[in-house]
Amino acid sequence: MQKHAVWPLSLLALRHLLLQLSIPRNQSTNSIELSVSQRPVLSDRKLGHAFNKCVKPKKRHEIQLMASICEYSCQISPVDFVVDFGAGLGHLARVLGYGYGVQVSCIEMRSELNVQARCIDTKLESVLQKHLPPANLPCFKRPKHVTLCITPDMQPHQFLHIIAESQHKPNTNFKFGIIGLHPCGDLAVILMRMFTNIPQARFLNFASCCYMKLTTAETQSNIKLQGYPLSQYLLKQREFSFLSYEALEISCHAMEIYCDRLASGDYEYLKVHSFRAAAERIIINQWPNLKHCGLRSVKHVPGMDFEDYFYKATQGVEASNLPRSDLQTSTTKNDLLHWRRIVIFYTLRLMFAPLIESIILYDRALYLQENECQVKINAAFDPRISPRNHITCSFKLK
Ligand SMILES: C[S@@+](CC[C@H](N)C(=O)[O-])C[C@H]1O[C@@H](n2cnc3c(N)ncnc32)[C@H](O)[C@@H]1O
């Protein structure tokens, strides 16, 4: 690639426009009240280690900021407890419960994760009991783990009774906050609808992910259950609000890391997309019905050749039985030779990713505003650590 080629003016203008229209992605911690340092349980090295055991650095980064934002929300709008939608292993709830003294009900559909979560709670409690004076222990709030698959058609009163039961409340006369750390696809939409439809829900903090799993008019005919668009503003302008599956999918890619690799000339890693493109041609040549079928994601390691990639990516798909000779045709060799074209094409597509994500996040913000809620979107996480780095924070005005 020519390093100093002048970009066409149209491309420069497009880049500027995309930047202007998109929600900023640079981490902005100034608006977030970071309170970890004031929490002796979390800042103690030994105890901090107990909280972080088996938690990946990416997750730790997210939890630290999310918990801090949640505590801030509890100060602004006091609640009796918080509900974590799609809680996974409950790592966030553990930091909130034992680090901040916030009571959490974790909603998770996979029962095996809840079993594991309870084991981790017990182990953490025994470490805390060993290292802390007994006077501190009553401040700890053990998370409640509820196995439940929330569906878009679940009625607010049904949900309210489930969470009341999880907290052993005799009635529904309580206030709660809603949180979600990367609830995938429609789960983020379900939590927003629960928030706007239940008066007892007072605040909402969530980071989105997996936009390609959102239902749209193409996949869900009932407008009340649809994942995108949500706001009346976009629902009334259907011809402008359409987002294709491909658009939703690209908006979930890790942009900053790709840009860093492009800027440093680290092209080896970027070749993986040309491998995927060459594999696609081979697959649809023999099995047209497998067009765009999901393949295993393969991390590009330096020196990996196309054949290594192909057999790893197609594990479990008929194409994995193809003989090596079928991967060495002149067409495939030519495809691989022109990997730069794929880098250019992918880079141009990726330029649109922040705008597409912004459309989805603005649609959600508009929906919350239309329902008389105050909304703020913060680029809370470092986008190089956690690419889906925006947290939507909302409070009820009434
Ligand atoms: C991307 S993971 C995030 C897990 C956790 N919040 C974290 O940050 O580690 C999403 C979680 O939501 C759960 N989930 C997805 N859809 C759900 C639903 N409809 N009801 C309950 N849990 C759901 C999944 O099983 C998964 O554990």
Short mmCIF file of C-alpha atoms and ligand atoms in Angstrom, two decimals:
data_model
loop_
_atom_site.label_atom_id
_atom_site.label_comp_id
_atom_site.label_asym_id
_atom_site.label_seq_id
_atom_site.Cartn_x
_atom_site.Cartn_y
_atom_site.Cartn_z
CA MET A 1 0.00 0.00 0.00
CA GLN A 2 1.28 3.47 -0.81
CA LYS A 3 1.96 5.00 2.57
CA HIS A 4 1.62 8.66 1.65
CA ALA A 5 -1.08 8.51 -1.03
CA VAL A 6 -3.50 11.44 -0.73
CA TRP A 7 -7.01 10.29 0.07
CA PRO A 8 -9.80 11.34 -2.32
CA LEU A 9 -11.63 14.41 -1.01
CA SER A 10 -14.92 12.46 -0.95
CA LEU A 11 -13.39 9.88 1.40
CA LEU A 12 -11.95 12.58 3.67
CA ALA A 13 -15.36 14.27 3.78
CA LEU A 14 -17.05 10.95 4.57
CA ARG A 15 -14.61 10.25 7.40
CA HIS A 16 -15.24 13.70 8.86
CA LEU A 17 -19.01 13.27 8.61
CA LEU A 18 -18.94 9.83 10.26
CA LEU A 19 -16.87 11.23 13.11
CA GLN A 20 -19.24 14.17 13.58
CA LEU A 21 -22.37 12.02 13.63
CA SER A 22 -21.08 9.22 15.86
CA ILE A 23 -21.09 9.14 19.65
CA PRO A 24 -17.47 9.71 20.78
CA ARG A 25 -15.68 6.46 21.60
CA ASN A 26 -12.74 7.78 23.62
CA GLN A 27 -13.04 6.78 27.25
CA SER A 28 -14.42 9.63 29.37
CA THR A 29 -14.06 8.81 33.04
CA ASN A 30 -14.56 12.39 34.21
CA SER A 31 -18.32 12.02 34.39
CA ILE A 32 -18.06 8.77 36.32
CA GLU A 33 -17.63 8.83 40.06
CA LEU A 34 -14.84 6.32 40.61
CA SER A 35 -15.17 5.08 44.15
CA VAL A 36 -13.14 1.87 44.20
CA SER A 37 -10.24 3.49 46.02
CA GLN A 38 -12.57 4.38 48.91
CA ARG A 39 -13.63 0.74 49.32
CA PRO A 40 -11.21 -1.00 51.67
CA VAL A 41 -12.49 -4.47 50.69
CA LEU A 42 -11.79 -3.85 47.00
CA SER A 43 -8.56 -1.89 47.31
CA ASP A 44 -6.90 -4.42 49.69
CA ARG A 45 -4.44 -6.47 47.59
CA LYS A 46 -5.21 -9.85 49.09
CA LEU A 47 -8.97 -9.40 49.07
CA GLY A 48 -8.88 -7.78 45.63
CA HIS A 49 -7.20 -10.95 44.41
CA ALA A 50 -10.06 -13.04 45.85
CA PHE A 51 -12.60 -10.94 43.91
CA ASN A 52 -10.61 -11.16 40.69
CA LYS A 53 -9.83 -14.88 40.75
CA CYS A 54 -10.77 -16.37 37.36
CA VAL A 55 -12.03 -12.99 36.09
CA LYS A 56 -10.36 -11.96 32.83
CA PRO A 57 -8.70 -8.51 32.68
CA LYS A 58 -11.36 -7.27 30.21
CA LYS A 59 -14.15 -8.25 32.59
CA ARG A 60 -12.32 -6.75 35.59
CA HIS A 61 -12.00 -3.44 33.77
CA GLU A 62 -15.71 -3.43 32.94
CA ILE A 63 -16.82 -4.51 36.42
CA GLN A 64 -14.74 -1.89 38.19
CA LEU A 65 -16.34 0.92 36.19
CA MET A 66 -19.83 -0.54 36.04
CA ALA A 67 -19.96 -1.14 39.81
CA SER A 68 -18.78 2.38 40.44
CA ILE A 69 -21.46 3.83 38.14
CA CYS A 70 -24.08 1.65 39.80
CA GLU A 71 -23.11 2.86 43.25
CA TYR A 72 -23.32 6.44 42.00
CA SER A 73 -26.84 5.74 40.68
CA CYS A 74 -27.83 4.30 44.08
CA GLN A 75 -26.69 7.54 45.72
CA ILE A 76 -28.69 9.71 43.29
CA SER A 77 -31.75 7.48 43.38
CA PRO A 78 -31.79 5.17 46.43
CA VAL A 79 -33.24 1.70 45.85
CA ASP A 80 -33.79 -1.45 47.93
CA PHE A 81 -31.88 -3.66 45.50
CA VAL A 82 -30.57 -3.94 41.96
CA VAL A 83 -31.47 -6.50 39.26
CA ASP A 84 -28.66 -7.67 36.96
CA PHE A 85 -30.05 -8.92 33.62
CA GLY A 86 -27.94 -11.70 32.05
CA ALA A 87 -25.63 -11.87 35.07
CA GLY A 88 -23.50 -14.79 33.84
CA LEU A 89 -21.29 -15.97 36.71
CA GLY A 90 -22.33 -13.01 38.85
CA HIS A 91 -18.91 -11.33 38.98
CA LEU A 92 -20.43 -7.84 38.89
CA ALA A 93 -23.01 -8.72 41.57
CA ARG A 94 -20.23 -10.02 43.82
CA VAL A 95 -18.30 -6.73 43.63
CA LEU A 96 -21.53 -4.82 44.30
CA GLY A 97 -22.69 -7.11 47.10
CA TYR A 98 -19.44 -7.61 49.01
CA GLY A 99 -17.55 -4.50 47.87
CA TYR A 100 -20.30 -1.87 47.97
CA GLY A 101 -22.98 -3.49 50.14
CA VAL A 102 -25.55 -3.34 47.31
CA GLN A 103 -28.09 -6.17 47.29
CA VAL A 104 -28.37 -7.75 43.81
CA SER A 105 -30.79 -10.21 42.20
CA CYS A 106 -29.00 -11.90 39.30
CA ILE A 107 -31.19 -13.09 36.42
CA GLU A 108 -29.45 -15.72 34.32
CA MET A 109 -31.02 -18.32 32.04
CA ARG A 110 -28.22 -20.90 32.27
CA SER A 111 -28.68 -22.84 35.49
CA GLU A 112 -25.12 -24.23 35.41
CA LEU A 113 -23.76 -20.66 35.60
CA ASN A 114 -25.90 -20.01 38.67
CA VAL A 115 -24.60 -23.18 40.35
CA GLN A 116 -21.04 -22.02 39.68
CA ALA A 117 -21.88 -18.48 40.82
CA ARG A 118 -23.12 -19.75 44.21
CA CYS A 119 -19.87 -21.74 44.66
CA ILE A 120 -17.78 -18.64 43.91
CA ASP A 121 -19.88 -16.63 46.42
CA THR A 122 -19.21 -19.23 49.13
CA LYS A 123 -15.45 -19.30 48.44
CA LEU A 124 -15.24 -15.51 48.47
CA GLU A 125 -17.15 -15.34 51.75
CA SER A 126 -14.75 -17.75 53.43
CA VAL A 127 -11.76 -15.60 52.33
CA LEU A 128 -13.48 -12.44 53.59
CA GLN A 129 -14.35 -14.09 56.92
CA LYS A 130 -10.72 -15.11 57.37
CA HIS A 131 -9.30 -11.65 56.72
CA LEU A 132 -11.85 -9.19 58.06
CA PRO A 133 -13.10 -8.40 61.57
CA PRO A 134 -16.54 -9.95 62.31
CA ALA A 135 -18.04 -6.44 62.62
CA ASN A 136 -17.62 -5.96 58.84
CA LEU A 137 -19.45 -9.10 57.82
CA PRO A 138 -23.08 -7.90 58.20
CA CYS A 139 -22.39 -5.23 55.51
CA PHE A 140 -21.93 -7.94 52.90
CA LYS A 141 -24.90 -8.69 50.68
CA ARG A 142 -24.82 -12.15 49.15
CA PRO A 143 -26.24 -11.99 45.58
CA LYS A 144 -29.47 -13.88 44.86
CA HIS A 145 -29.11 -16.03 41.75
CA VAL A 146 -32.33 -16.66 39.84
CA THR A 147 -32.50 -19.09 36.92
CA LEU A 148 -34.86 -17.48 34.45
CA CYS A 149 -34.99 -16.95 30.69
CA ILE A 150 -36.72 -13.61 30.28
CA THR A 151 -38.68 -13.45 27.06
CA PRO A 152 -39.81 -10.28 25.26
CA ASP A 153 -43.46 -11.14 25.99
CA MET A 154 -42.98 -11.53 29.77
CA GLN A 155 -45.41 -9.21 31.52
CA PRO A 156 -44.00 -6.61 33.95
CA HIS A 157 -46.20 -7.89 36.82
CA GLN A 158 -44.86 -11.45 36.32
CA PHE A 159 -41.30 -10.16 36.41
CA LEU A 160 -42.03 -8.02 39.46
CA HIS A 161 -43.29 -11.05 41.39
CA ILE A 162 -40.22 -13.10 40.46
CA ILE A 163 -37.81 -10.45 41.74
CA ALA A 164 -39.93 -9.85 44.87
CA GLU A 165 -39.67 -13.56 45.61
CA SER A 166 -35.91 -13.57 44.99
CA GLN A 167 -35.53 -10.84 47.64
CA HIS A 168 -38.08 -12.44 50.02
CA LYS A 169 -40.28 -9.35 49.85
CA PRO A 170 -43.87 -9.86 51.07
CA ASN A 171 -45.22 -7.44 48.43
CA THR A 172 -44.06 -5.32 45.49
CA ASN A 173 -43.83 -2.15 47.51
CA PHE A 174 -40.10 -1.58 46.87
CA LYS A 175 -37.75 0.33 44.58
CA PHE A 176 -35.04 -1.25 42.46
CA GLY A 177 -32.40 -0.39 39.87
CA ILE A 178 -31.69 -2.32 36.65
CA ILE A 179 -28.20 -3.12 35.39
CA GLY A 180 -26.85 -5.19 32.50
CA LEU A 181 -23.24 -5.78 31.57
CA HIS A 182 -23.38 -6.66 27.88
CA PRO A 183 -26.84 -8.25 27.76
CA CYS A 184 -26.83 -9.63 24.23
CA GLY A 185 -29.27 -8.69 21.45
CA ASP A 186 -32.88 -8.35 22.57
CA LEU A 187 -32.08 -8.84 26.27
CA ALA A 188 -31.00 -5.17 26.39
CA VAL A 189 -34.36 -4.22 24.88
CA ILE A 190 -36.27 -6.38 27.37
CA LEU A 191 -34.54 -4.68 30.28
CA MET A 192 -35.36 -1.24 28.85
CA ARG A 193 -39.04 -2.17 28.43
CA MET A 194 -39.17 -3.52 32.00
CA PHE A 195 -37.59 -0.27 33.16
CA THR A 196 -40.11 1.99 31.44
CA ASN A 197 -43.13 -0.20 32.28
CA ILE A 198 -42.47 -0.80 35.99
CA PRO A 199 -42.83 2.29 38.22
CA GLN A 200 -40.73 0.65 40.97
CA ALA A 201 -37.69 0.57 38.62
CA ARG A 202 -35.86 3.83 39.32
CA PHE A 203 -32.60 3.73 37.39
CA LEU A 204 -30.98 1.82 34.56
CA ASN A 205 -27.31 1.27 33.65
CA PHE A 206 -26.34 -1.03 30.81
CA ALA A 207 -23.65 -1.66 28.22
CA SER A 208 -24.90 -3.20 24.98
CA CYS A 209 -23.48 -5.93 22.74
CA CYS A 210 -24.28 -8.41 19.92
CA TYR A 211 -26.44 -6.03 17.88
CA MET A 212 -26.70 -8.65 15.10
CA LYS A 213 -28.89 -10.71 17.46
CA LEU A 214 -31.48 -7.91 17.63
CA THR A 215 -34.83 -8.75 16.11
CA THR A 216 -36.07 -6.30 13.47
CA ALA A 217 -39.18 -5.98 11.28
CA GLU A 218 -37.65 -8.68 9.06
CA THR A 219 -37.47 -11.25 11.87
CA GLN A 220 -40.22 -10.18 14.31
CA SER A 221 -43.60 -9.06 13.00
CA ASN A 222 -44.96 -7.94 16.39
CA ILE A 223 -43.77 -4.37 16.72
CA LYS A 224 -44.16 -4.49 20.52
CA LEU A 225 -41.60 -7.29 20.80
CA GLN A 226 -39.15 -6.05 18.17
CA GLY A 227 -35.56 -5.24 19.22
CA TYR A 228 -34.88 -2.42 16.73
CA PRO A 229 -36.10 0.25 16.23
CA LEU A 230 -37.59 1.03 19.60
CA SER A 231 -38.35 4.74 19.60
CA GLN A 232 -41.52 6.18 18.11
CA TYR A 233 -39.25 8.63 16.32
CA LEU A 234 -37.59 5.88 14.24
CA LEU A 235 -40.67 3.66 14.06
CA LYS A 236 -42.44 6.49 12.23
CA GLN A 237 -39.60 6.74 9.68
CA ARG A 238 -39.29 3.11 8.66
CA GLU A 239 -37.63 3.80 5.30
CA PHE A 240 -34.74 5.63 7.03
CA SER A 241 -34.36 3.43 10.07
CA PHE A 242 -33.71 0.10 8.32
CA LEU A 243 -30.43 -1.59 9.31
CA SER A 244 -29.39 -4.80 7.54
CA TYR A 245 -27.98 -7.83 9.34
CA GLU A 246 -24.57 -6.98 7.82
CA ALA A 247 -24.75 -3.44 9.23
CA LEU A 248 -25.70 -4.70 12.70
CA GLU A 249 -22.90 -7.25 12.57
CA ILE A 250 -20.10 -4.85 11.56
CA SER A 251 -21.12 -2.47 14.36
CA CYS A 252 -19.90 -5.09 16.87
CA HIS A 253 -16.33 -5.24 15.57
CA ALA A 254 -13.29 -4.05 17.53
CA MET A 255 -12.39 -0.92 15.61
CA GLU A 256 -9.55 0.61 17.60
CA ILE A 257 -7.39 -2.51 17.59
CA TYR A 258 -7.87 -2.88 13.83
CA CYS A 259 -6.89 0.77 13.30
CA ASP A 260 -3.78 0.32 15.46
CA ARG A 261 -2.73 -2.63 13.32
CA LEU A 262 -3.38 -0.74 10.11
CA ALA A 263 -1.41 2.27 11.35
CA SER A 264 1.54 0.17 12.46
CA GLY A 265 1.60 -1.77 9.18
CA ASP A 266 0.87 -4.98 11.08
CA TYR A 267 -0.83 -6.49 8.03
CA GLU A 268 -0.18 -10.14 8.88
CA TYR A 269 -3.05 -10.11 11.39
CA LEU A 270 -5.34 -8.33 8.95
CA LYS A 271 -5.06 -11.12 6.38
CA VAL A 272 -7.55 -13.24 8.31
CA HIS A 273 -10.45 -11.55 6.51
CA SER A 274 -8.98 -12.46 3.11
CA PHE A 275 -8.76 -16.07 4.36
CA ARG A 276 -12.43 -15.91 5.28
CA ALA A 277 -13.30 -14.48 1.85
CA ALA A 278 -11.32 -17.20 0.02
CA ALA A 279 -12.98 -19.86 2.20
CA GLU A 280 -16.40 -18.42 1.35
CA ARG A 281 -15.76 -18.80 -2.38
CA ILE A 282 -14.65 -22.43 -1.93
CA ILE A 283 -17.65 -23.28 0.26
CA ILE A 284 -20.38 -21.72 -1.89
CA ASN A 285 -18.83 -23.25 -5.00
CA GLN A 286 -19.72 -26.70 -3.64
CA TRP A 287 -22.55 -25.92 -1.20
CA PRO A 288 -24.46 -22.80 -2.34
CA ASN A 289 -26.86 -23.27 0.59
CA LEU A 290 -23.97 -22.64 3.01
CA LYS A 291 -23.59 -19.03 1.81
CA HIS A 292 -22.65 -16.78 4.78
CA CYS A 293 -22.87 -19.77 7.13
CA GLY A 294 -21.25 -19.26 10.52
CA LEU A 295 -17.69 -20.59 10.78
CA ARG A 296 -15.56 -20.97 13.90
CA SER A 297 -13.66 -17.83 14.73
CA VAL A 298 -9.94 -18.41 14.27
CA LYS A 299 -7.40 -16.11 15.84
CA HIS A 300 -4.74 -15.21 13.31
CA VAL A 301 -1.29 -16.16 14.53
CA PRO A 302 1.77 -15.04 12.57
CA GLY A 303 2.79 -17.66 10.07
CA MET A 304 -0.62 -19.34 9.92
CA ASP A 305 -1.35 -20.40 6.37
CA PHE A 306 -4.69 -20.57 4.58
CA GLU A 307 -5.05 -24.33 4.87
CA ASP A 308 -4.54 -24.23 8.67
CA TYR A 309 -7.15 -21.52 8.84
CA PHE A 310 -9.63 -23.32 6.59
CA TYR A 311 -9.69 -26.59 8.53
CA LYS A 312 -9.92 -24.81 11.90
CA ALA A 313 -12.69 -22.50 10.71
CA THR A 314 -14.79 -25.23 9.09
CA GLN A 315 -14.72 -27.69 12.01
CA GLY A 316 -18.19 -29.20 12.28
CA VAL A 317 -19.19 -28.07 8.75
CA GLU A 318 -19.23 -30.40 5.69
CA ALA A 319 -16.50 -28.31 4.08
CA SER A 320 -13.95 -29.58 6.61
CA ASN A 321 -13.85 -32.86 4.64
CA LEU A 322 -12.54 -31.20 1.48
CA PRO A 323 -9.14 -32.55 0.37
CA ARG A 324 -6.18 -30.15 0.51
CA SER A 325 -5.97 -30.16 -3.29
CA ASP A 326 -9.34 -28.35 -3.41
CA LEU A 327 -7.79 -25.51 -1.41
CA GLN A 328 -4.88 -25.09 -3.80
CA THR A 329 -6.69 -24.09 -6.98
CA SER A 330 -5.56 -21.13 -9.08
CA THR A 331 -8.73 -19.23 -8.08
CA THR A 332 -7.92 -19.57 -4.38
CA LYS A 333 -4.27 -18.66 -4.96
CA ASN A 334 -5.40 -15.56 -6.83
CA ASP A 335 -7.86 -14.64 -4.03
CA LEU A 336 -5.12 -14.92 -1.42
CA LEU A 337 -2.68 -12.94 -3.55
CA HIS A 338 -5.11 -10.01 -3.51
CA TRP A 339 -5.56 -9.86 0.28
CA ARG A 340 -5.02 -6.07 0.19
CA ARG A 341 -8.35 -5.60 -1.59
CA ILE A 342 -10.09 -7.27 1.33
CA VAL A 343 -8.23 -5.07 3.82
CA ILE A 344 -9.36 -1.97 1.91
CA PHE A 345 -12.95 -3.22 1.65
CA TYR A 346 -13.08 -4.22 5.33
CA THR A 347 -11.56 -0.89 6.40
CA LEU A 348 -14.18 1.05 4.43
CA ARG A 349 -16.97 -1.03 5.99
CA LEU A 350 -15.50 -0.57 9.45
CA MET A 351 -15.59 3.23 9.04
CA PHE A 352 -19.39 2.98 9.28
CA ALA A 353 -19.41 0.83 12.44
CA PRO A 354 -19.44 3.70 15.00
CA LEU A 355 -22.27 5.43 13.14
CA ILE A 356 -24.40 2.27 13.07
CA GLU A 357 -23.80 1.67 16.77
CA SER A 358 -24.67 5.33 17.44
CA ILE A 359 -27.98 4.95 15.57
CA ILE A 360 -28.89 1.99 17.79
CA LEU A 361 -27.82 3.76 20.99
CA TYR A 362 -29.59 7.02 20.03
CA ASP A 363 -32.74 5.05 19.20
CA ARG A 364 -32.62 3.57 22.70
CA ALA A 365 -31.97 6.98 24.27
CA LEU A 366 -34.93 8.43 22.35
CA TYR A 367 -37.15 5.58 23.54
CA LEU A 368 -36.20 6.31 27.15
CA GLN A 369 -36.77 10.06 26.68
CA GLU A 370 -40.16 9.41 25.06
CA ASN A 371 -41.00 7.52 28.27
CA GLU A 372 -40.08 10.49 30.46
CA CYS A 373 -36.67 9.27 31.54
CA GLN A 374 -33.43 11.20 31.74
CA VAL A 375 -30.66 9.59 29.63
CA LYS A 376 -26.91 9.87 29.28
CA ILE A 377 -24.56 7.74 27.18
CA ASN A 378 -20.98 7.51 28.51
CA ALA A 379 -17.98 6.00 26.76
CA ALA A 380 -17.12 4.39 30.08
CA PHE A 381 -14.73 1.58 29.09
CA ASP A 382 -11.41 1.79 27.29
CA PRO A 383 -12.40 0.82 23.71
CA ARG A 384 -9.15 -1.13 23.24
CA ILE A 385 -9.99 -3.31 26.24
CA SER A 386 -13.75 -3.47 25.81
CA PRO A 387 -14.90 -2.37 22.33
CA ARG A 388 -18.62 -2.16 23.26
CA ASN A 389 -17.65 0.60 25.61
CA HIS A 390 -20.75 2.79 26.02
CA ILE A 391 -22.93 2.67 29.11
CA THR A 392 -26.45 4.04 28.87
CA CYS A 393 -27.50 5.55 32.21
CA SER A 394 -31.10 6.52 32.81
CA PHE A 395 -33.21 7.83 35.69
CA LYS A 396 -36.96 8.24 36.03
CA LEU A 397 -38.01 11.88 36.14
CA LYS A 398 -41.24 11.07 38.00
C1 LIG B 1 -22.63 -11.62 27.15
S1 LIG B 1 -23.10 -12.54 28.55
C2 LIG B 1 -22.72 -11.37 29.84
C3 LIG B 1 -22.60 -12.02 31.18
C4 LIG B 1 -22.28 -11.08 32.35
N1 LIG B 1 -23.17 -9.96 32.43
C5 LIG B 1 -20.86 -10.62 32.25
O1 LIG B 1 -20.61 -9.46 31.94
O2 LIG B 1 -19.97 -11.44 32.46
C6 LIG B 1 -24.86 -12.49 28.49
C7 LIG B 1 -25.51 -13.41 29.50
O3 LIG B 1 -26.92 -13.23 29.41
C8 LIG B 1 -27.57 -14.49 29.51
N2 LIG B 1 -28.86 -14.34 28.82
C9 LIG B 1 -29.04 -14.12 27.50
N3 LIG B 1 -30.35 -14.01 27.21
C10 LIG B 1 -31.02 -14.16 28.39
C11 LIG B 1 -32.39 -14.14 28.74
N4 LIG B 1 -33.33 -13.94 27.82
N5 LIG B 1 -32.74 -14.31 30.03
C12 LIG B 1 -31.77 -14.51 30.97
N6 LIG B 1 -30.45 -14.55 30.70
C13 LIG B 1 -30.07 -14.37 29.42
C14 LIG B 1 -26.60 -15.45 28.84
O4 LIG B 1 -26.79 -16.79 29.27
C15 LIG B 1 -25.25 -14.89 29.26
O5 LIG B 1 -24.80 -15.47 30.45
#
